Amino acid sequence: MNFRLTILGSASALPVVGKYPTACVLDVHEQFFLIDAGEGVQKQLIRYGIPLHKLNNIFITHLHGDHLFGLFGLVSTLGLTGREHPLHIYAPAPLERIMDSMDPLFSDMPYPIEYHTVDTERCEPIFENKAMTVTAIPLSHRVPACGYLFREKIPPLNVSKDAITELSLTLEEICAAKNGLDIIRDGKTIPNERIAYRPYEPRSFAFCSDTAYSETVVDAVHGVDLLYHEATFASTEAERAERTGHSTARQAATVASQAGAERLVIGHFSSRYKDNHEMLVQEAREVFPETYPGEQGCVFEIKAKCVRH
């Protein structure tokens, strides 16, 4: 089952020719979650083959233009495609009021938009379905901002085919084993772990941008499989990063290292670096070797790790 991140854009505030501002899509079991919506996001969704009709949930980290301005065009485009089912938008206040103030543009949408205001000062679950949960993470920026932790739910148990054959398990016994129960035969117990197994470990992804270095983030994303953390500046611009509520590549790597993340993707690159993102990657790898650049079009797959008893 898919657990895949596609980077749609990784530029920061100042426009750069050929570069798109922050946006990415997480595919979890063929459910598509858009995280941030920088200008031109609808073009990038189409370019990288993301099915618009499967885009039902959008998560906005904060209300700066390079994370938001693409939302208005996308909402309109979804209406033009004949969409009828609801679109859910999770964001800090006052996004709903902003959208309502643009009533002439969105009043005749053929589908409902449901807004969910996110508390940027609390680490708490905000979304859940059968496959996963999403938790909001307070970030440290110039305006209220939150990151998002996407965590797959524990999958149900499978029953070993070898055990079914060897023990001649009945359908009733197979169902019991899938529910985690031991099998009782003639007063003897066949332990569940002998016949059932967890097909894979739950996977996780965290998105943290924009933010200065934050120990809150370190704690919240502990053990995450894939961490996206902004790295707007190199360490030579540490003072500017602190002043503007951003992180350096080294600070992003420090968060990944302290959190025990498996891999780090950095993005939200300042326009001053243009195509020289390798410098930022190398700076981060000095602290956290498993660092990769979040260039637009890049895909990061989180593969399922099989676990058997």
PDB file of C-alpha atoms in Angstrom:
ATOM      1  CA  MET A   1       0.000   0.000   0.000  1.00  0.00           C
ATOM      2  CA  ASN A   2       1.302   3.430  -0.949  1.00  0.00           C
ATOM      3  CA  PHE A   3       2.885   5.835   1.496  1.00  0.00           C
ATOM      4  CA  ARG A   4       4.517   8.311  -0.852  1.00  0.00           C
ATOM      5  CA  LEU A   5       5.445  12.006  -0.774  1.00  0.00           C
ATOM      6  CA  THR A   6       5.590  14.096  -3.963  1.00  0.00           C
ATOM      7  CA  ILE A   7       7.201  17.534  -3.813  1.00  0.00           C
ATOM      8  CA  LEU A   8       5.255  20.069  -5.885  1.00  0.00           C
ATOM      9  CA  GLY A   9       7.340  23.097  -4.914  1.00  0.00           C
ATOM     10  CA  SER A  10      10.062  24.025  -2.447  1.00  0.00           C
ATOM     11  CA  ALA A  11      10.850  27.702  -3.042  1.00  0.00           C
ATOM     12  CA  SER A  12      10.309  30.324  -0.360  1.00  0.00           C
ATOM     13  CA  ALA A  13       8.650  33.735  -0.540  1.00  0.00           C
ATOM     14  CA  LEU A  14      10.440  35.558  -3.370  1.00  0.00           C
ATOM     15  CA  PRO A  15       9.403  34.246  -6.826  1.00  0.00           C
ATOM     16  CA  VAL A  16      12.067  32.437  -8.857  1.00  0.00           C
ATOM     17  CA  VAL A  17      11.666  31.615 -12.558  1.00  0.00           C
ATOM     18  CA  GLY A  18      11.030  27.896 -12.987  1.00  0.00           C
ATOM     19  CA  LYS A  19      10.541  27.281  -9.262  1.00  0.00           C
ATOM     20  CA  TYR A  20       7.259  26.816  -7.433  1.00  0.00           C
ATOM     21  CA  PRO A  21       6.608  27.762  -3.800  1.00  0.00           C
ATOM     22  CA  THR A  22       5.857  25.308  -1.038  1.00  0.00           C
ATOM     23  CA  ALA A  23       3.421  22.466  -1.648  1.00  0.00           C
ATOM     24  CA  CYS A  24       3.535  18.686  -1.494  1.00  0.00           C
ATOM     25  CA  VAL A  25       1.175  15.715  -1.683  1.00  0.00           C
ATOM     26  CA  LEU A  26       1.168  12.652   0.530  1.00  0.00           C
ATOM     27  CA  ASP A  27      -0.383   9.521  -0.979  1.00  0.00           C
ATOM     28  CA  VAL A  28      -1.561   7.117   1.719  1.00  0.00           C
ATOM     29  CA  HIS A  29      -3.300   4.041   0.327  1.00  0.00           C
ATOM     30  CA  GLU A  30      -4.436   6.033  -2.745  1.00  0.00           C
ATOM     31  CA  GLN A  31      -5.787   8.840  -0.553  1.00  0.00           C
ATOM     32  CA  PHE A  32      -4.161  12.158  -1.482  1.00  0.00           C
ATOM     33  CA  PHE A  33      -3.444  14.851   1.092  1.00  0.00           C
ATOM     34  CA  LEU A  34      -2.240  18.266  -0.069  1.00  0.00           C
ATOM     35  CA  ILE A  35       0.048  20.078   2.356  1.00  0.00           C
ATOM     36  CA  ASP A  36       0.320  23.807   1.684  1.00  0.00           C
ATOM     37  CA  ALA A  37      -0.718  25.413  -1.580  1.00  0.00           C
ATOM     38  CA  GLY A  38       1.825  27.851  -2.940  1.00  0.00           C
ATOM     39  CA  GLU A  39       1.067  29.762  -6.126  1.00  0.00           C
ATOM     40  CA  GLY A  40       0.593  27.514  -9.168  1.00  0.00           C
ATOM     41  CA  VAL A  41      -0.151  24.399  -7.146  1.00  0.00           C
ATOM     42  CA  GLN A  42      -2.934  23.309  -9.481  1.00  0.00           C
ATOM     43  CA  LYS A  43      -0.483  23.204 -12.397  1.00  0.00           C
ATOM     44  CA  GLN A  44       1.914  21.085 -10.365  1.00  0.00           C
ATOM     45  CA  LEU A  45      -0.814  18.674  -9.320  1.00  0.00           C
ATOM     46  CA  ILE A  46      -1.689  18.093 -12.961  1.00  0.00           C
ATOM     47  CA  ARG A  47       1.976  17.953 -14.038  1.00  0.00           C
ATOM     48  CA  TYR A  48       2.795  15.176 -11.582  1.00  0.00           C
ATOM     49  CA  GLY A  49      -0.327  13.124 -12.172  1.00  0.00           C
ATOM     50  CA  ILE A  50      -2.173  13.740  -8.910  1.00  0.00           C
ATOM     51  CA  PRO A  51      -5.888  12.952  -9.487  1.00  0.00           C
ATOM     52  CA  LEU A  52      -7.822  16.068  -8.526  1.00  0.00           C
ATOM     53  CA  HIS A  53     -11.008  14.121  -7.824  1.00  0.00           C
ATOM     54  CA  LYS A  54      -9.167  12.205  -5.077  1.00  0.00           C
ATOM     55  CA  LEU A  55      -7.976  15.373  -3.366  1.00  0.00           C
ATOM     56  CA  ASN A  56     -10.339  15.662  -0.406  1.00  0.00           C
ATOM     57  CA  ASN A  57      -8.200  17.128   2.391  1.00  0.00           C
ATOM     58  CA  ILE A  58      -5.897  20.153   2.323  1.00  0.00           C
ATOM     59  CA  PHE A  59      -3.620  21.106   5.226  1.00  0.00           C
ATOM     60  CA  ILE A  60      -2.302  24.673   5.381  1.00  0.00           C
ATOM     61  CA  THR A  61       0.542  25.383   7.808  1.00  0.00           C
ATOM     62  CA  HIS A  62       0.150  29.168   8.053  1.00  0.00           C
ATOM     63  CA  LEU A  63      -1.242  32.160   6.220  1.00  0.00           C
ATOM     64  CA  HIS A  64       1.795  33.472   4.373  1.00  0.00           C
ATOM     65  CA  GLY A  65       1.316  33.843   0.641  1.00  0.00           C
ATOM     66  CA  ASP A  66       3.969  31.378  -0.484  1.00  0.00           C
ATOM     67  CA  HIS A  67       2.018  28.644   1.319  1.00  0.00           C
ATOM     68  CA  LEU A  68      -1.483  29.846   0.489  1.00  0.00           C
ATOM     69  CA  PHE A  69      -1.935  31.815  -2.743  1.00  0.00           C
ATOM     70  CA  GLY A  70      -2.392  28.707  -4.886  1.00  0.00           C
ATOM     71  CA  LEU A  71      -5.402  27.613  -2.833  1.00  0.00           C
ATOM     72  CA  PHE A  72      -7.784  30.112  -4.442  1.00  0.00           C
ATOM     73  CA  GLY A  73      -7.108  28.961  -7.989  1.00  0.00           C
ATOM     74  CA  LEU A  74      -7.235  25.315  -6.951  1.00  0.00           C
ATOM     75  CA  VAL A  75     -10.630  25.711  -5.262  1.00  0.00           C
ATOM     76  CA  SER A  76     -11.956  27.320  -8.435  1.00  0.00           C
ATOM     77  CA  THR A  77     -10.475  24.651 -10.697  1.00  0.00           C
ATOM     78  CA  LEU A  78     -12.014  21.862  -8.614  1.00  0.00           C
ATOM     79  CA  GLY A  79     -15.383  23.508  -9.232  1.00  0.00           C
ATOM     80  CA  LEU A  80     -14.778  23.602 -12.976  1.00  0.00           C
ATOM     81  CA  THR A  81     -14.096  19.856 -12.995  1.00  0.00           C
ATOM     82  CA  GLY A  82     -17.648  19.193 -11.815  1.00  0.00           C
ATOM     83  CA  ARG A  83     -16.732  18.226  -8.291  1.00  0.00           C
ATOM     84  CA  GLU A  84     -19.696  17.636  -5.989  1.00  0.00           C
ATOM     85  CA  HIS A  85     -18.240  15.963  -2.882  1.00  0.00           C
ATOM     86  CA  PRO A  86     -16.907  18.067   0.024  1.00  0.00           C
ATOM     87  CA  LEU A  87     -13.430  19.557   0.252  1.00  0.00           C
ATOM     88  CA  HIS A  88     -11.979  19.747   3.766  1.00  0.00           C
ATOM     89  CA  ILE A  89      -9.453  22.493   4.518  1.00  0.00           C
ATOM     90  CA  TYR A  90      -7.454  22.449   7.760  1.00  0.00           C
ATOM     91  CA  ALA A  91      -5.705  25.715   8.600  1.00  0.00           C
ATOM     92  CA  PRO A  92      -5.040  28.299  11.296  1.00  0.00           C
ATOM     93  CA  ALA A  93      -7.519  31.144  11.708  1.00  0.00           C
ATOM     94  CA  PRO A  94      -8.685  33.275   9.978  1.00  0.00           C
ATOM     95  CA  LEU A  95      -8.620  31.351   6.678  1.00  0.00           C
ATOM     96  CA  GLU A  96     -12.373  30.726   6.683  1.00  0.00           C
ATOM     97  CA  ARG A  97     -13.021  34.462   7.100  1.00  0.00           C
ATOM     98  CA  ILE A  98     -10.599  35.231   4.247  1.00  0.00           C
ATOM     99  CA  MET A  99     -12.370  32.800   1.937  1.00  0.00           C
ATOM    100  CA  ASP A 100     -15.783  34.124   2.945  1.00  0.00           C
ATOM    101  CA  SER A 101     -14.648  37.661   2.113  1.00  0.00           C
ATOM    102  CA  MET A 102     -14.062  36.449  -1.461  1.00  0.00           C
ATOM    103  CA  ASP A 103     -17.696  35.403  -1.732  1.00  0.00           C
ATOM    104  CA  PRO A 104     -18.165  36.513  -5.377  1.00  0.00           C
ATOM    105  CA  LEU A 105     -15.477  34.026  -6.401  1.00  0.00           C
ATOM    106  CA  PHE A 106     -16.553  31.006  -4.376  1.00  0.00           C
ATOM    107  CA  SER A 107     -20.273  31.449  -3.643  1.00  0.00           C
ATOM    108  CA  ASP A 108     -21.374  29.340  -6.620  1.00  0.00           C
ATOM    109  CA  MET A 109     -19.020  26.397  -6.125  1.00  0.00           C
ATOM    110  CA  PRO A 110     -20.859  23.161  -7.015  1.00  0.00           C
ATOM    111  CA  TYR A 111     -19.360  21.435  -3.966  1.00  0.00           C
ATOM    112  CA  PRO A 112     -19.256  22.277  -0.240  1.00  0.00           C
ATOM    113  CA  ILE A 113     -16.074  23.510   1.455  1.00  0.00           C
ATOM    114  CA  GLU A 114     -15.702  22.541   5.095  1.00  0.00           C
ATOM    115  CA  TYR A 115     -13.180  24.513   7.151  1.00  0.00           C
ATOM    116  CA  HIS A 116     -11.435  23.131  10.203  1.00  0.00           C
ATOM    117  CA  THR A 117      -9.594  25.714  12.306  1.00  0.00           C
ATOM    118  CA  VAL A 118      -6.329  24.350  13.724  1.00  0.00           C
ATOM    119  CA  ASP A 119      -5.053  25.464  17.122  1.00  0.00           C
ATOM    120  CA  THR A 120      -1.401  26.372  16.489  1.00  0.00           C
ATOM    121  CA  GLU A 121      -0.512  26.270  20.172  1.00  0.00           C
ATOM    122  CA  ARG A 122      -1.472  22.675  20.882  1.00  0.00           C
ATOM    123  CA  CYS A 123      -0.140  19.334  19.719  1.00  0.00           C
ATOM    124  CA  GLU A 124      -3.346  17.415  19.088  1.00  0.00           C
ATOM    125  CA  PRO A 125      -5.046  15.048  16.607  1.00  0.00           C
ATOM    126  CA  ILE A 126      -7.159  16.854  14.026  1.00  0.00           C
ATOM    127  CA  PHE A 127      -7.999  14.135  11.480  1.00  0.00           C
ATOM    128  CA  GLU A 128      -8.648  10.396  11.540  1.00  0.00           C
ATOM    129  CA  ASN A 129      -9.924   7.751   9.165  1.00  0.00           C
ATOM    130  CA  LYS A 130      -9.517   3.984   8.825  1.00  0.00           C
ATOM    131  CA  ALA A 131      -5.987   4.256   7.472  1.00  0.00           C
ATOM    132  CA  MET A 132      -4.323   7.039   9.437  1.00  0.00           C
ATOM    133  CA  THR A 133      -4.322   9.944  11.859  1.00  0.00           C
ATOM    134  CA  VAL A 134      -3.041  13.498  11.463  1.00  0.00           C
ATOM    135  CA  THR A 135      -1.709  15.487  14.414  1.00  0.00           C
ATOM    136  CA  ALA A 136      -1.071  19.241  14.421  1.00  0.00           C
ATOM    137  CA  ILE A 137       2.343  20.364  15.731  1.00  0.00           C
ATOM    138  CA  PRO A 138       2.983  23.916  16.995  1.00  0.00           C
ATOM    139  CA  LEU A 139       5.752  25.636  15.029  1.00  0.00           C
ATOM    140  CA  SER A 140       7.847  28.692  15.878  1.00  0.00           C
ATOM    141  CA  HIS A 141       7.313  31.335  13.204  1.00  0.00           C
ATOM    142  CA  ARG A 142       6.432  35.025  12.891  1.00  0.00           C
ATOM    143  CA  VAL A 143       2.741  34.217  12.568  1.00  0.00           C
ATOM    144  CA  PRO A 144       0.686  31.365  14.029  1.00  0.00           C
ATOM    145  CA  ALA A 145       1.883  28.192  12.286  1.00  0.00           C
ATOM    146  CA  CYS A 146       1.601  24.454  12.655  1.00  0.00           C
ATOM    147  CA  GLY A 147       3.198  21.383  11.177  1.00  0.00           C
ATOM    148  CA  TYR A 148       1.442  18.088  10.551  1.00  0.00           C
ATOM    149  CA  LEU A 149       2.334  14.533  11.546  1.00  0.00           C
ATOM    150  CA  PHE A 150       0.750  11.824   9.395  1.00  0.00           C
ATOM    151  CA  ARG A 151       0.810   8.412  11.035  1.00  0.00           C
ATOM    152  CA  GLU A 152      -0.490   5.174   9.578  1.00  0.00           C
ATOM    153  CA  LYS A 153      -2.678   3.055  11.838  1.00  0.00           C
ATOM    154  CA  ILE A 154      -1.546  -0.400  12.933  1.00  0.00           C
ATOM    155  CA  PRO A 155      -2.668  -2.805  10.199  1.00  0.00           C
ATOM    156  CA  PRO A 156      -4.788  -5.834  11.087  1.00  0.00           C
ATOM    157  CA  LEU A 157      -3.143  -9.215  11.625  1.00  0.00           C
ATOM    158  CA  ASN A 158      -2.651 -11.687   8.802  1.00  0.00           C
ATOM    159  CA  VAL A 159      -2.671 -15.457   9.281  1.00  0.00           C
ATOM    160  CA  SER A 160       0.226 -17.473   7.921  1.00  0.00           C
ATOM    161  CA  LYS A 161      -0.703 -19.758   5.020  1.00  0.00           C
ATOM    162  CA  ASP A 162       1.776 -22.306   6.337  1.00  0.00           C
ATOM    163  CA  ALA A 163       0.010 -22.308   9.713  1.00  0.00           C
ATOM    164  CA  ILE A 164      -3.383 -22.742   8.042  1.00  0.00           C
ATOM    165  CA  THR A 165      -2.115 -25.821   6.213  1.00  0.00           C
ATOM    166  CA  GLU A 166      -0.017 -27.269   9.021  1.00  0.00           C
ATOM    167  CA  LEU A 167      -2.689 -26.907  11.691  1.00  0.00           C
ATOM    168  CA  SER A 168      -5.722 -27.378   9.413  1.00  0.00           C
ATOM    169  CA  LEU A 169      -7.258 -24.212  10.779  1.00  0.00           C
ATOM    170  CA  THR A 170     -10.995 -23.776  10.375  1.00  0.00           C
ATOM    171  CA  LEU A 171     -12.550 -20.536   9.129  1.00  0.00           C
ATOM    172  CA  GLU A 172     -13.690 -19.816  12.667  1.00  0.00           C
ATOM    173  CA  GLU A 173     -10.138 -20.283  13.966  1.00  0.00           C
ATOM    174  CA  ILE A 174      -8.682 -18.092  11.212  1.00  0.00           C
ATOM    175  CA  CYS A 175     -11.094 -15.295  12.105  1.00  0.00           C
ATOM    176  CA  ALA A 176     -10.192 -15.634  15.776  1.00  0.00           C
ATOM    177  CA  ALA A 177      -6.475 -15.495  14.989  1.00  0.00           C
ATOM    178  CA  LYS A 178      -6.958 -12.354  12.889  1.00  0.00           C
ATOM    179  CA  ASN A 179      -8.577 -10.785  15.938  1.00  0.00           C
ATOM    180  CA  GLY A 180      -5.488 -11.556  18.005  1.00  0.00           C
ATOM    181  CA  LEU A 181      -6.923 -14.530  19.896  1.00  0.00           C
ATOM    182  CA  ASP A 182      -5.178 -17.748  20.803  1.00  0.00           C
ATOM    183  CA  ILE A 183      -6.667 -21.010  19.470  1.00  0.00           C
ATOM    184  CA  ILE A 184      -7.906 -23.520  22.068  1.00  0.00           C
ATOM    185  CA  ARG A 185      -8.043 -27.171  20.999  1.00  0.00           C
ATOM    186  CA  ASP A 186      -8.762 -30.048  23.336  1.00  0.00           C
ATOM    187  CA  GLY A 187      -7.712 -27.931  26.270  1.00  0.00           C
ATOM    188  CA  LYS A 188      -4.410 -27.001  24.644  1.00  0.00           C
ATOM    189  CA  THR A 189      -3.491 -23.454  23.560  1.00  0.00           C
ATOM    190  CA  ILE A 190      -1.999 -22.538  20.205  1.00  0.00           C
ATOM    191  CA  PRO A 191      -0.496 -19.051  20.797  1.00  0.00           C
ATOM    192  CA  ASN A 192      -1.638 -16.352  18.418  1.00  0.00           C
ATOM    193  CA  GLU A 193       1.950 -15.377  17.596  1.00  0.00           C
ATOM    194  CA  ARG A 194       2.540 -18.844  16.131  1.00  0.00           C
ATOM    195  CA  ILE A 195      -0.064 -18.373  13.422  1.00  0.00           C
ATOM    196  CA  ALA A 196      -0.672 -14.642  12.993  1.00  0.00           C
ATOM    197  CA  TYR A 197       1.647 -11.795  12.103  1.00  0.00           C
ATOM    198  CA  ARG A 198       1.599  -8.051  11.532  1.00  0.00           C
ATOM    199  CA  PRO A 199       2.084  -7.496   7.758  1.00  0.00           C
ATOM    200  CA  TYR A 200       4.052  -4.263   8.199  1.00  0.00           C
ATOM    201  CA  GLU A 201       4.993  -1.582  10.692  1.00  0.00           C
ATOM    202  CA  PRO A 202       2.900   1.620  10.616  1.00  0.00           C
ATOM    203  CA  ARG A 203       4.659   4.393   8.678  1.00  0.00           C
ATOM    204  CA  SER A 204       4.871   8.101   9.432  1.00  0.00           C
ATOM    205  CA  PHE A 205       5.650  11.451   7.838  1.00  0.00           C
ATOM    206  CA  ALA A 206       5.974  14.915   9.379  1.00  0.00           C
ATOM    207  CA  PHE A 207       5.886  18.275   7.603  1.00  0.00           C
ATOM    208  CA  CYS A 208       7.438  21.224   9.465  1.00  0.00           C
ATOM    209  CA  SER A 209       7.598  24.527   7.609  1.00  0.00           C
ATOM    210  CA  ASP A 210       7.904  27.421   8.326  1.00  0.00           C
ATOM    211  CA  THR A 211       9.649  27.286  11.665  1.00  0.00           C
ATOM    212  CA  ALA A 212      12.737  28.183  13.624  1.00  0.00           C
ATOM    213  CA  TYR A 213      14.496  25.376  15.471  1.00  0.00           C
ATOM    214  CA  SER A 214      12.019  24.005  18.015  1.00  0.00           C
ATOM    215  CA  GLU A 215      12.358  21.368  20.721  1.00  0.00           C
ATOM    216  CA  THR A 216       8.584  20.998  20.549  1.00  0.00           C
ATOM    217  CA  VAL A 217       9.016  19.690  17.022  1.00  0.00           C
ATOM    218  CA  VAL A 218      11.793  17.329  18.133  1.00  0.00           C
ATOM    219  CA  ASP A 219       9.501  15.766  20.728  1.00  0.00           C
ATOM    220  CA  ALA A 220       6.448  15.648  18.483  1.00  0.00           C
ATOM    221  CA  VAL A 221       8.107  13.868  15.537  1.00  0.00           C
ATOM    222  CA  HIS A 222      10.196  11.402  17.543  1.00  0.00           C
ATOM    223  CA  GLY A 223      10.937   8.268  15.521  1.00  0.00           C
ATOM    224  CA  VAL A 224       9.313   9.543  12.320  1.00  0.00           C
ATOM    225  CA  ASP A 225      10.162   7.666   9.115  1.00  0.00           C
ATOM    226  CA  LEU A 226      10.364  10.757   6.911  1.00  0.00           C
ATOM    227  CA  LEU A 227      10.690  14.355   8.079  1.00  0.00           C
ATOM    228  CA  TYR A 228      10.273  17.387   5.843  1.00  0.00           C
ATOM    229  CA  HIS A 229      11.845  20.353   7.597  1.00  0.00           C
ATOM    230  CA  GLU A 230      12.423  23.773   6.150  1.00  0.00           C
ATOM    231  CA  ALA A 231      16.041  24.814   5.554  1.00  0.00           C
ATOM    232  CA  THR A 232      15.601  28.313   4.206  1.00  0.00           C
ATOM    233  CA  PHE A 233      19.168  29.439   4.899  1.00  0.00           C
ATOM    234  CA  ALA A 234      22.723  28.198   5.254  1.00  0.00           C
ATOM    235  CA  SER A 235      24.401  28.574   8.638  1.00  0.00           C
ATOM    236  CA  THR A 236      26.153  31.727   7.436  1.00  0.00           C
ATOM    237  CA  GLU A 237      22.694  33.355   7.591  1.00  0.00           C
ATOM    238  CA  ALA A 238      21.837  32.045  11.060  1.00  0.00           C
ATOM    239  CA  GLU A 239      21.091  35.527  12.385  1.00  0.00           C
ATOM    240  CA  ARG A 240      18.657  36.215   9.531  1.00  0.00           C
ATOM    241  CA  ALA A 241      17.036  32.827  10.092  1.00  0.00           C
ATOM    242  CA  GLU A 242      16.441  33.591  13.760  1.00  0.00           C
ATOM    243  CA  ARG A 243      15.102  37.068  12.976  1.00  0.00           C
ATOM    244  CA  THR A 244      12.629  35.802  10.392  1.00  0.00           C
ATOM    245  CA  GLY A 245      11.497  32.645  12.184  1.00  0.00           C
ATOM    246  CA  HIS A 246      13.235  30.204   9.873  1.00  0.00           C
ATOM    247  CA  SER A 247      15.812  27.429  10.135  1.00  0.00           C
ATOM    248  CA  THR A 248      19.227  26.791   8.674  1.00  0.00           C
ATOM    249  CA  ALA A 249      20.064  23.495   7.001  1.00  0.00           C
ATOM    250  CA  ARG A 250      22.186  22.549  10.012  1.00  0.00           C
ATOM    251  CA  GLN A 251      19.286  23.253  12.385  1.00  0.00           C
ATOM    252  CA  ALA A 252      16.922  21.133  10.278  1.00  0.00           C
ATOM    253  CA  ALA A 253      19.432  18.289  10.441  1.00  0.00           C
ATOM    254  CA  THR A 254      19.764  18.743  14.188  1.00  0.00           C
ATOM    255  CA  VAL A 255      16.008  18.324  14.595  1.00  0.00           C
ATOM    256  CA  ALA A 256      16.118  15.126  12.501  1.00  0.00           C
ATOM    257  CA  SER A 257      19.038  13.763  14.500  1.00  0.00           C
ATOM    258  CA  GLN A 258      17.575  14.574  17.903  1.00  0.00           C
ATOM    259  CA  ALA A 259      14.188  13.157  16.887  1.00  0.00           C
ATOM    260  CA  GLY A 260      15.683   9.894  15.647  1.00  0.00           C
ATOM    261  CA  ALA A 261      14.142  10.321  12.188  1.00  0.00           C
ATOM    262  CA  GLU A 262      15.072   7.841   9.476  1.00  0.00           C
ATOM    263  CA  ARG A 263      15.284  10.339   6.600  1.00  0.00           C
ATOM    264  CA  LEU A 264      15.196  14.109   6.231  1.00  0.00           C
ATOM    265  CA  VAL A 265      13.946  16.142   3.279  1.00  0.00           C
ATOM    266  CA  ILE A 266      14.827  19.830   3.312  1.00  0.00           C
ATOM    267  CA  GLY A 267      13.086  22.571   1.352  1.00  0.00           C
ATOM    268  CA  HIS A 268      11.665  26.105   1.421  1.00  0.00           C
ATOM    269  CA  PHE A 269      14.931  27.303  -0.076  1.00  0.00           C
ATOM    270  CA  SER A 270      15.724  31.005  -0.117  1.00  0.00           C
ATOM    271  CA  SER A 271      15.919  32.527  -3.614  1.00  0.00           C
ATOM    272  CA  ARG A 272      19.498  33.594  -2.869  1.00  0.00           C
ATOM    273  CA  TYR A 273      20.671  30.017  -3.445  1.00  0.00           C
ATOM    274  CA  LYS A 274      18.943  29.618  -6.803  1.00  0.00           C
ATOM    275  CA  ASP A 275      20.071  26.146  -8.001  1.00  0.00           C
ATOM    276  CA  ASN A 276      22.820  25.726  -5.428  1.00  0.00           C
ATOM    277  CA  HIS A 277      20.776  23.641  -3.027  1.00  0.00           C
ATOM    278  CA  GLU A 278      23.547  21.058  -2.863  1.00  0.00           C
ATOM    279  CA  MET A 279      25.410  23.385  -0.505  1.00  0.00           C
ATOM    280  CA  LEU A 280      22.474  23.268   1.909  1.00  0.00           C
ATOM    281  CA  VAL A 281      22.228  19.499   1.582  1.00  0.00           C
ATOM    282  CA  GLN A 282      25.913  19.045   2.318  1.00  0.00           C
ATOM    283  CA  GLU A 283      25.652  21.303   5.366  1.00  0.00           C
ATOM    284  CA  ALA A 284      22.766  19.221   6.697  1.00  0.00           C
ATOM    285  CA  ARG A 285      24.529  15.918   5.957  1.00  0.00           C
ATOM    286  CA  GLU A 286      27.388  16.900   8.224  1.00  0.00           C
ATOM    287  CA  VAL A 287      24.894  16.458  11.072  1.00  0.00           C
ATOM    288  CA  PHE A 288      22.401  14.019   9.566  1.00  0.00           C
ATOM    289  CA  PRO A 289      23.725  11.952   6.624  1.00  0.00           C
ATOM    290  CA  GLU A 290      20.292  10.764   5.441  1.00  0.00           C
ATOM    291  CA  THR A 291      19.343  14.220   4.128  1.00  0.00           C
ATOM    292  CA  TYR A 292      17.850  14.799   0.676  1.00  0.00           C
ATOM    293  CA  PRO A 293      16.837  17.931  -1.243  1.00  0.00           C
ATOM    294  CA  GLY A 294      13.103  18.469  -1.659  1.00  0.00           C
ATOM    295  CA  GLU A 295      13.302  19.546  -5.283  1.00  0.00           C
ATOM    296  CA  GLN A 296       9.998  19.853  -7.117  1.00  0.00           C
ATOM    297  CA  GLY A 297       9.021  16.610  -8.785  1.00  0.00           C
ATOM    298  CA  CYS A 298      10.973  14.459  -6.328  1.00  0.00           C
ATOM    299  CA  VAL A 299       9.128  11.456  -4.916  1.00  0.00           C
ATOM    300  CA  PHE A 300       9.978   9.881  -1.570  1.00  0.00           C
ATOM    301  CA  GLU A 301       8.567   6.429  -0.954  1.00  0.00           C
ATOM    302  CA  ILE A 302       8.252   5.107   2.579  1.00  0.00           C
ATOM    303  CA  LYS A 303       8.356   1.375   2.045  1.00  0.00           C
ATOM    304  CA  ALA A 304       6.493  -0.979   4.330  1.00  0.00           C
ATOM    305  CA  LYS A 305       8.697  -2.975   6.684  1.00  0.00           C
ATOM    306  CA  CYS A 306       7.416  -6.507   7.047  1.00  0.00           C
ATOM    307  CA  VAL A 307       7.156  -7.807  10.585  1.00  0.00           C
ATOM    308  CA  ARG A 308       6.557 -11.463  11.349  1.00  0.00           C
ATOM    309  CA  HIS A 309       6.258 -13.144  14.758  1.00  0.00           C
TER     310      HIS A 309
END
